[in-house]
Tab-separated table of C-alpha atoms in Angstrom:
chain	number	residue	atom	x	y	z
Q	1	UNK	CA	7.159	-37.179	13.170
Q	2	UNK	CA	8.304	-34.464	15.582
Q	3	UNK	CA	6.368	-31.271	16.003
Q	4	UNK	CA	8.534	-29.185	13.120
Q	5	UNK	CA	7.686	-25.848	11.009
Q	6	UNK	CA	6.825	-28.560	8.273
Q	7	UNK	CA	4.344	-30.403	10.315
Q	8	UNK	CA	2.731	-27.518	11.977
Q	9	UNK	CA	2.251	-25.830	8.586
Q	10	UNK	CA	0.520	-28.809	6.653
Q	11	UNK	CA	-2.241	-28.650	9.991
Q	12	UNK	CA	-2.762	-25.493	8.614
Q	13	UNK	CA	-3.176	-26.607	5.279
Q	14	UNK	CA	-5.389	-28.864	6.752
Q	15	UNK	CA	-7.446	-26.888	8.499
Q	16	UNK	CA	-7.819	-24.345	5.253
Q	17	UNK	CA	-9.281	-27.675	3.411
Q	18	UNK	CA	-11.445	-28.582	6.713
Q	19	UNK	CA	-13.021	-24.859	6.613
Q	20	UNK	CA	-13.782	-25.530	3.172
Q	21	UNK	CA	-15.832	-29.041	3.074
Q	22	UNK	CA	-17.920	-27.780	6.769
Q	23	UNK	CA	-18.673	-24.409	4.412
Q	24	UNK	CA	-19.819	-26.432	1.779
Q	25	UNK	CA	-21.740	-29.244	4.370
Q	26	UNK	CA	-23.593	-26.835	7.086
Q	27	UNK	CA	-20.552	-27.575	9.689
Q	28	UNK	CA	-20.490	-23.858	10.204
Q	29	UNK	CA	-24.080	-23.332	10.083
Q	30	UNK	CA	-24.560	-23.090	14.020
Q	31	UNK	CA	-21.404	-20.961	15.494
Q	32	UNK	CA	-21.901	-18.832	12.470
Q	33	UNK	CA	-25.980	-18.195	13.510
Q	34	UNK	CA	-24.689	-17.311	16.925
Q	35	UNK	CA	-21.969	-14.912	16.272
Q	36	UNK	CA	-24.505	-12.975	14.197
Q	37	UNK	CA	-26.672	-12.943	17.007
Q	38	UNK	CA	-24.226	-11.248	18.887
Q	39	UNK	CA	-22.755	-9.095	17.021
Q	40	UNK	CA	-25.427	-7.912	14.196
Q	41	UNK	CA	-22.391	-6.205	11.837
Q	42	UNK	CA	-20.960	-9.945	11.478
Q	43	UNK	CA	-24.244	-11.166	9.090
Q	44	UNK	CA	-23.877	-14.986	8.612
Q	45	UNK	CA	-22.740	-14.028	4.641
Q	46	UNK	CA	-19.880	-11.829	6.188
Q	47	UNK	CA	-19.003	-14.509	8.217
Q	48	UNK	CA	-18.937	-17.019	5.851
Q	49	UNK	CA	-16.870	-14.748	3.154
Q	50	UNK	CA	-14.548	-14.499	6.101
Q	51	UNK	CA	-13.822	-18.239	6.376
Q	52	UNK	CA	-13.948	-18.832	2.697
Q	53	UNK	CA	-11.237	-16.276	2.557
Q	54	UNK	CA	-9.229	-17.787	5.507
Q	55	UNK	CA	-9.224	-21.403	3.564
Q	56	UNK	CA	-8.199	-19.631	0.213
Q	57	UNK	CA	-5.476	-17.772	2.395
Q	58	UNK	CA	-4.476	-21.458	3.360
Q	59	UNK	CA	-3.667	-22.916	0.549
Q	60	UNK	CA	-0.991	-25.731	-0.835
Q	61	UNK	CA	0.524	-23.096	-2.710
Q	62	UNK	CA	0.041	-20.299	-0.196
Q	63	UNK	CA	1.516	-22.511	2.249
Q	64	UNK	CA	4.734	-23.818	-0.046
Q	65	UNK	CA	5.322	-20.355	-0.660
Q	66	UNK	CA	5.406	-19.303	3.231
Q	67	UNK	CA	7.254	-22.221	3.775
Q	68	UNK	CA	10.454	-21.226	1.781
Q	69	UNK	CA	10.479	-17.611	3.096
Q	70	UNK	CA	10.527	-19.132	6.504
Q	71	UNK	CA	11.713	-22.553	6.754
Q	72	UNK	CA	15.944	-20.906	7.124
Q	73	UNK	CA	14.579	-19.577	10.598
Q	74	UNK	CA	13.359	-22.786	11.682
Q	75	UNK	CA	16.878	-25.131	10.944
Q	76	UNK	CA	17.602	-25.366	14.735
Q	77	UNK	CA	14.851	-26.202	17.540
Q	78	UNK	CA	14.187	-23.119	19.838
Q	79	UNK	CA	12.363	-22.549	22.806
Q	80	UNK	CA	8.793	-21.356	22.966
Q	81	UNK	CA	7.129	-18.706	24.203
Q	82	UNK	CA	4.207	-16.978	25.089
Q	83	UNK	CA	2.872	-14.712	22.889
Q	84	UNK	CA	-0.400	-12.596	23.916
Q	85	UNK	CA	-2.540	-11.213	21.328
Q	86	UNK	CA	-5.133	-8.185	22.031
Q	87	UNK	CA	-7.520	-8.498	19.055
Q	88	UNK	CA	-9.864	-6.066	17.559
Q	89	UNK	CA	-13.487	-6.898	16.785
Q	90	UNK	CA	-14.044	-5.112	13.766
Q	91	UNK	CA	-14.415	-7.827	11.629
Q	92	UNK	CA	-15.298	-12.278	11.855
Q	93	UNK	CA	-12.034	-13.409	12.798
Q	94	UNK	CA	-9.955	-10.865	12.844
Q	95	UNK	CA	-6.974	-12.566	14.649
Q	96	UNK	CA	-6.643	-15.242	13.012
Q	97	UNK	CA	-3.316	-14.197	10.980
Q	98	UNK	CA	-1.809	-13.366	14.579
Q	99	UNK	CA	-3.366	-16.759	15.709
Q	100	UNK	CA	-1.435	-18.653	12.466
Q	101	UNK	CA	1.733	-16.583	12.813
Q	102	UNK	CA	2.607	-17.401	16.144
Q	103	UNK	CA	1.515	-21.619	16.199
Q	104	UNK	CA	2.940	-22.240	12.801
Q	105	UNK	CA	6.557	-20.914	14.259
Q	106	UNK	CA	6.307	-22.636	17.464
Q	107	UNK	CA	5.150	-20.458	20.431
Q	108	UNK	CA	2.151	-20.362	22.479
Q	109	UNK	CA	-1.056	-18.538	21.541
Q	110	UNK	CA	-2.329	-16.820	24.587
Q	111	UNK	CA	-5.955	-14.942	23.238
Q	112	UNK	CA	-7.906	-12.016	24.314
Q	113	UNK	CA	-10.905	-11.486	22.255
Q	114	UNK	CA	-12.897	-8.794	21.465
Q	115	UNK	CA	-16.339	-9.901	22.547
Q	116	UNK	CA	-17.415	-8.826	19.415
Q	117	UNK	CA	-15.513	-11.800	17.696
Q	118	UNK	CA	-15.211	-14.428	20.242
Q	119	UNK	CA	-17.027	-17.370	18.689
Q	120	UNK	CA	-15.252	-18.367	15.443
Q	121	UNK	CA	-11.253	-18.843	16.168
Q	122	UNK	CA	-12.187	-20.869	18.795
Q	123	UNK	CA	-14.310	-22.832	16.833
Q	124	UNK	CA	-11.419	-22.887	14.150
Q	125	UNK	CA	-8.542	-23.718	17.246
Q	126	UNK	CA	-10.612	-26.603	18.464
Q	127	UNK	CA	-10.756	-28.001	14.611
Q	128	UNK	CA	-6.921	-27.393	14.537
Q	129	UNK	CA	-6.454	-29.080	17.353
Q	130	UNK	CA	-8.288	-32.638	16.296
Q	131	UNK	CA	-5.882	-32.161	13.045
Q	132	UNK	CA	-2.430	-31.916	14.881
Q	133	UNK	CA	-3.337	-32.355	19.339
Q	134	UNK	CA	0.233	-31.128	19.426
Q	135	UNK	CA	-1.074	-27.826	19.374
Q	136	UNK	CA	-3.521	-28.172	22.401
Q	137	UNK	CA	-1.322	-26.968	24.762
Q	138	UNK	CA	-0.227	-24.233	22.506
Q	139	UNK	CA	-3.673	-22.294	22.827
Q	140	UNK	CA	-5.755	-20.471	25.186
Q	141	UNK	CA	-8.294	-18.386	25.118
Q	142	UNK	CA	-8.477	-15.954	28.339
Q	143	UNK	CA	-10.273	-12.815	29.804
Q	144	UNK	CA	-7.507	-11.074	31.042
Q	145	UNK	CA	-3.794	-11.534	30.614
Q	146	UNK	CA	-1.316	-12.568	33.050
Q	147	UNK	CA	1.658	-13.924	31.806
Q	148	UNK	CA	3.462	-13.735	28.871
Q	149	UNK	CA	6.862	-12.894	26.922
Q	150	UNK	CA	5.551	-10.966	23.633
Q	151	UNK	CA	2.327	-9.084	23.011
Q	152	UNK	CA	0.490	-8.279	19.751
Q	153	UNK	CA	-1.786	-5.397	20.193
Q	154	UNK	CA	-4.533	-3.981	17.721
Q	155	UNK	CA	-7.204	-0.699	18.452
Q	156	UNK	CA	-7.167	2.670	17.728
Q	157	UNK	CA	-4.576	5.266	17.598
Q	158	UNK	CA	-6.214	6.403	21.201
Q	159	UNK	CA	-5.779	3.047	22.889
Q	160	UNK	CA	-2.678	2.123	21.288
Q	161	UNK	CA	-0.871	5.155	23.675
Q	162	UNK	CA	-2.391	2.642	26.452
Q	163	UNK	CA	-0.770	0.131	25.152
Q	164	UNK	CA	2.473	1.484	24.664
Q	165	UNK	CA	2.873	2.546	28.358
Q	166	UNK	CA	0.998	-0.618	29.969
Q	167	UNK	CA	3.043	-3.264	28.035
Q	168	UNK	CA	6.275	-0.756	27.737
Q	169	UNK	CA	8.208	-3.660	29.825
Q	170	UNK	CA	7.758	-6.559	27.072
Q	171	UNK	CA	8.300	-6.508	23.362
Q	172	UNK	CA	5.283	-4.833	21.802
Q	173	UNK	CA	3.408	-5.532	17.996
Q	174	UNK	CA	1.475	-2.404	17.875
Q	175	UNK	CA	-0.769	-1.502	15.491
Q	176	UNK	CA	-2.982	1.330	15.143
Q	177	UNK	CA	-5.803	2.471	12.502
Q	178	UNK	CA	-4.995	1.982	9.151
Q	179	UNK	CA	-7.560	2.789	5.754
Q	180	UNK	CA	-7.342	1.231	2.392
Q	181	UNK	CA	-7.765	3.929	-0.753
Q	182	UNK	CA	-8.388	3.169	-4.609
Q	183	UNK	CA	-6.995	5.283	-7.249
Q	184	UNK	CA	-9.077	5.532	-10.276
Q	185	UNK	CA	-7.633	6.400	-13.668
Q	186	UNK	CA	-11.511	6.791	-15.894
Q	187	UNK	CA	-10.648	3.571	-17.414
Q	188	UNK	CA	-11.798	1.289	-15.359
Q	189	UNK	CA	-14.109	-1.878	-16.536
Q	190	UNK	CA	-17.479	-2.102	-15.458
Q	191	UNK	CA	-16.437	-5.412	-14.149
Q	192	UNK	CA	-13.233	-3.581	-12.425
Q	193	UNK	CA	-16.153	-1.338	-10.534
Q	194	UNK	CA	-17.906	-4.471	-9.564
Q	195	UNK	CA	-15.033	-5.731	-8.027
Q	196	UNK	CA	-14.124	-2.694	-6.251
Q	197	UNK	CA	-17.735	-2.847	-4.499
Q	198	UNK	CA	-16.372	-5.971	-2.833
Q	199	UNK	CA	-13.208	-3.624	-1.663
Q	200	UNK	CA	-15.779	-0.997	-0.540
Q	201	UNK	CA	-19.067	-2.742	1.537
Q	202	UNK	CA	-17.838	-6.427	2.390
Q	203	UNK	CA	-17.954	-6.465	6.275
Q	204	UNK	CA	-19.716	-2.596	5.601
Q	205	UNK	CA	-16.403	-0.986	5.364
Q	206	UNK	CA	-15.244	-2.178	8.551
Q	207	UNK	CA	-12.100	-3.372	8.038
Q	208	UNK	CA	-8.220	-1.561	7.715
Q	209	UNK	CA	-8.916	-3.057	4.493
Q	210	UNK	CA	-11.992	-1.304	3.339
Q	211	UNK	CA	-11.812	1.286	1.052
Q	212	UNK	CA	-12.823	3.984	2.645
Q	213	UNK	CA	-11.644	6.630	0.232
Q	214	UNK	CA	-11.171	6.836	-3.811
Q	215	UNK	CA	-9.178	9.344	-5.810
Q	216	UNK	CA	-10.465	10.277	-9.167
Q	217	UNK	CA	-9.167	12.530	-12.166
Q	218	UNK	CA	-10.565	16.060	-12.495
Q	219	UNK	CA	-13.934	16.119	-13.976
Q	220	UNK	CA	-14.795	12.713	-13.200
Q	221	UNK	CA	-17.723	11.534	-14.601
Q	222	UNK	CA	-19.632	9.628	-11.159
Q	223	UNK	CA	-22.427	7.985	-13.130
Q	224	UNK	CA	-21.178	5.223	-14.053
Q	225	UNK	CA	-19.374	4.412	-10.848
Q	226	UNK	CA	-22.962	5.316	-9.243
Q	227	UNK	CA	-25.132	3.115	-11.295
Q	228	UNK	CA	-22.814	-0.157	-10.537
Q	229	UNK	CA	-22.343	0.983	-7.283
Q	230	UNK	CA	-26.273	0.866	-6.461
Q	231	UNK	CA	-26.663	-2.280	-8.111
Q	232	UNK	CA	-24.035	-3.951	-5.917
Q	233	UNK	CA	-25.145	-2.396	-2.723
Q	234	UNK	CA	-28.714	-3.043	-2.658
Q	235	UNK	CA	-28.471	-6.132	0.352
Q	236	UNK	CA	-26.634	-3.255	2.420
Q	237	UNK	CA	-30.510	-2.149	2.724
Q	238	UNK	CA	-31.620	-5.048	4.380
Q	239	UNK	CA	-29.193	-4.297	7.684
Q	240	UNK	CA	-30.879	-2.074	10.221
Q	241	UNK	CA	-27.487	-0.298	11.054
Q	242	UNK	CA	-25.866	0.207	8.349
Q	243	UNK	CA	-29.202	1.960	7.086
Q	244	UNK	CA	-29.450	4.067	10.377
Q	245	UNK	CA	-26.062	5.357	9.968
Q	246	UNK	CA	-27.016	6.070	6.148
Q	247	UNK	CA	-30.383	7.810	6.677
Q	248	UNK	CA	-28.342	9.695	9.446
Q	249	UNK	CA	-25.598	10.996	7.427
Q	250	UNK	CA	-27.963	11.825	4.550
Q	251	UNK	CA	-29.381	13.701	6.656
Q	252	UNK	CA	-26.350	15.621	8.370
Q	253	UNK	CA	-25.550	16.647	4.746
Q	254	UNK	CA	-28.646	17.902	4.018
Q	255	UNK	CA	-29.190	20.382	6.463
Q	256	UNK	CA	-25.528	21.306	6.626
Q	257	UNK	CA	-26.488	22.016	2.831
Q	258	UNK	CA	-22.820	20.029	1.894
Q	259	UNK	CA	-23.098	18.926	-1.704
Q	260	UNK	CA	-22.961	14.701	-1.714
Q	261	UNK	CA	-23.570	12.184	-4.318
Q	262	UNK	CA	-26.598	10.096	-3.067
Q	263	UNK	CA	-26.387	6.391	-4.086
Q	264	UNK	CA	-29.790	5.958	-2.013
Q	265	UNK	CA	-27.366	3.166	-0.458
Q	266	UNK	CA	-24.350	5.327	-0.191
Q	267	UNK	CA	-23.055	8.804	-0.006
Q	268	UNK	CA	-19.912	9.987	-1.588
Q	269	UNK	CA	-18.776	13.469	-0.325
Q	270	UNK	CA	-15.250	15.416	-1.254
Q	271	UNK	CA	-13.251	14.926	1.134
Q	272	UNK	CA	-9.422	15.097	2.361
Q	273	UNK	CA	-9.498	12.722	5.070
Q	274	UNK	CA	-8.629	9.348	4.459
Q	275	UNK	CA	-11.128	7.388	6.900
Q	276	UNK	CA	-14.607	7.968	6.029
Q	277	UNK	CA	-17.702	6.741	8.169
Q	278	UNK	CA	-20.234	4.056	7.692
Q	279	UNK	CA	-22.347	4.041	4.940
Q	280	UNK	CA	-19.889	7.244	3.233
Q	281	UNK	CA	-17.217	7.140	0.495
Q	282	UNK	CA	-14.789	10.167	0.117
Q	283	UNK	CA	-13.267	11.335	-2.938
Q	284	UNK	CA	-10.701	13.661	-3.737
Q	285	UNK	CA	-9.923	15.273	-7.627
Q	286	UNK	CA	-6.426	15.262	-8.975
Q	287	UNK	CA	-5.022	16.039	-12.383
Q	288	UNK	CA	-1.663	14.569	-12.288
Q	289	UNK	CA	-0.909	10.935	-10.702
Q	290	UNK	CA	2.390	12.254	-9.204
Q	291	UNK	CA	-0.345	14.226	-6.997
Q	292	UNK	CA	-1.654	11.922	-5.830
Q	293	UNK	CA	1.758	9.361	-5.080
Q	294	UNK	CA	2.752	12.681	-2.961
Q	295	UNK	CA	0.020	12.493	-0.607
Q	296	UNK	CA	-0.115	8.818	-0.280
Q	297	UNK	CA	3.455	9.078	0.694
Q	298	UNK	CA	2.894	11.671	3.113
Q	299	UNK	CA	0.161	8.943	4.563
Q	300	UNK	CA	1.718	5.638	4.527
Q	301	UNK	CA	1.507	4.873	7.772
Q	302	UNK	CA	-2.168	5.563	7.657
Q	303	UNK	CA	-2.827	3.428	4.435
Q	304	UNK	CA	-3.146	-0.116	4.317
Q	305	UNK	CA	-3.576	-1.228	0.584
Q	306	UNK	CA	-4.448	0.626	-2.426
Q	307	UNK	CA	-6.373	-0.896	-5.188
Q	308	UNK	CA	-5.335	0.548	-8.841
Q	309	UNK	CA	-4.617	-0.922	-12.392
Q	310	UNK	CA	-1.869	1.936	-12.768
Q	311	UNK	CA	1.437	0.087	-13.065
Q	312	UNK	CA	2.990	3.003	-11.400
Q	313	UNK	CA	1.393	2.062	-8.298
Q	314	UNK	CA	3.342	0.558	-6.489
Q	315	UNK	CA	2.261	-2.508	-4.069
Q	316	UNK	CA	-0.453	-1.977	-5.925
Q	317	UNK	CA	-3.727	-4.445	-5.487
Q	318	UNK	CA	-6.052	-5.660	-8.143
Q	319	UNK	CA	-10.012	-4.324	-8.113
Q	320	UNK	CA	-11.717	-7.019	-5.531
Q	321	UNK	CA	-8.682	-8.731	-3.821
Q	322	UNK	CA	-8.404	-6.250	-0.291
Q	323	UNK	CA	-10.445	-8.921	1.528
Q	324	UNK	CA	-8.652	-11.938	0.200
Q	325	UNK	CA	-5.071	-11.229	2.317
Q	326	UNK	CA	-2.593	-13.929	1.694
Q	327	UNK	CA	-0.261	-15.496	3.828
Q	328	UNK	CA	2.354	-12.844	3.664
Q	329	UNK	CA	-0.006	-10.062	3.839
Q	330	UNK	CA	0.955	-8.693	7.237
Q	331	UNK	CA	-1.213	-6.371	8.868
Q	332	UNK	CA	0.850	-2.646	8.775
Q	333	UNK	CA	3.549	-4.447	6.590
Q	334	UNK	CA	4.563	-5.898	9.898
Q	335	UNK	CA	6.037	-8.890	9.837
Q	336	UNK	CA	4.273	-11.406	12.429
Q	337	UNK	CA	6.816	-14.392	11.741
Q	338	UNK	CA	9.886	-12.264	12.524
Q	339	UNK	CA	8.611	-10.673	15.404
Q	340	UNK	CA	7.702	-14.613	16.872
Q	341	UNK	CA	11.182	-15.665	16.001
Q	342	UNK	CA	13.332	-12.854	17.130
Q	343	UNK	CA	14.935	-12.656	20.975
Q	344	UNK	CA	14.424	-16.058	21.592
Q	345	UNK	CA	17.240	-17.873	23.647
């Protein structure tokens, strides 16, 4: 069988099924152990909600669906390039959609890592790799970039003017921070607050899709939302840093004399701003929905999902799902495939 869309799609598949029996058997148990030793935000349960995530992200019917979006661009044969990827670090395998995107439609992976996420896609590439060895001369993994035809780059808003003069000669992927907000409506579930805990601390709120901000109706009534909230967030005591940056904003508040709600495992503070730090939720009042569809508009290109049950929400996400991406989730509503396909000769 020759090395088509088809083929190089059902390694994936493969792989999502692989990631699932080593979760379930301890084949993770070692790489994962190390990368929390060097990097203490990726815990080993971070790490392994990552990859369980990944495999659900991979499968059969993930795949069939990316297959018929795609499989038009991929009639004729075409020539394959090099495409670099700068990843972030922020959270355990944070390229790996990048690292997907560009294999699956033929081209060459060329990686550079963020040292604070350098074990597991390797791990995952060298699994791939025993699936389908086509694909071993499609990856590399490398410390500095030399040569290549395409680049995908991911930081902040400060290093992404870096990258748009340094790599202004080739075609450029850029993205740049992005925040994930939940509008509440007072109607939520206890069991739709649960989920949106999951939204809020998984990989502490590291992630473009963390919520890092919720918007509530006037008067709002917090104890509820509190009382789950504290319930749900109780391992976030065990980690040293996410408890220093806590204690520290707590603190910051306090003398400031700046009115928070103290989850003794969170703070929420009113707030405007959309990205919030560690360990801190912002809120913002509004009496009217259309409010609050005006302001999201005016920050679009600062948002990454929203989480609501309203149906006039659009692109909406259910309570729980912001860490569960799937195929056609594209980072900044970017699409990876299209940008791998296009200018080729």
């Amino acid at each position: 069988m020759s090395f088509t869309f088809q083929t190089r799609l059902l390694a994936f598949q493969k792989l999502g099924n692989q990631i699932t029996l080593l979760l379930e058997n301890g084949g993770f148990d070692t790489v994962i152990k190390q990368q929390s030793i060097e990097n203490k935000w990726f815990t080993e349960e971070n790490c392994r909600f990552a990859l369980k995530a990944l495999a659900i992200m991979l499968h059969e019917k993930s795949c069939e669906t990316f297959y018929r979006k795609y499989q038009k661009y991929f009639q004729k044969e075409f020539e394959s390039q090099n495409i670099a990827v700068i990843s972030a670090g922020n959270i355990p395998c944070a390229a790996f959609h990048d690292f997907f995107c560009i294999l699956v439609s033929g081209n060459q992976f060329t990686g550079k890592l963020s040292s604070q996420d350098a074990l597991l896609l390797p791990f995952l590439s060298k699994m791939l790799v025993e699936i389908e060895p086509e694909f071993a001369e499609k990856i590399a993994f490398v410390e500095k970039l030399s040569k290549f035809d395409k680049i995908i780059a991911t930081g902040s808003n400060n290093s992404a003017r870096y990258f748009t003069y340094y790599f202004k000669d080739k075609p450029l992927l850029l993205r740049k921070n992005r925040n994930s907000i939940a509008i509440l409506n007072g109607n939520e579930t206890n069991d739709d607050l649960r989920n949106l805990t999951i939204d809020i601390f998984q990989y502490f709120g590291l992630g473009c899709r963390s919520i890092s901000k919720i918007y509530v109706p006037k008067n709002y009534d917090f104890q509820r939302l509190i009382e789950i909230f504290q319930e749900e967030s109780k391992a976030l005591l065990f980690h040293n840093g996410y408890v220093n940056n806590y204690e520290y904003h707590r603190a910051v508040f306090a003398i400031n004399r700046i009115p928070v709600y103290d989850g003794n495992s969170f703070l929420l503070l009113q707030n405007s701003a959309l990205a919030s730090p560690i360990a801190v939720i912002y809120y913002e009042e509004y009496e009217k929905t259309s409010e609050v569809l005006t302001k999201i508009n005016l920050e679009k290109d600062n948002i990454q999902c929203i989480v609501s049950v309203d149906y006039i929400i659009e692109d909406r996400i259910a309570f729980g799902k912001t860490q569960h991406p799937d195929l056609l989730d594209f980072p900044d509503k970017e699409d990876i495939v299209l940008f791998c396909v296009s200018q080729k000769k």
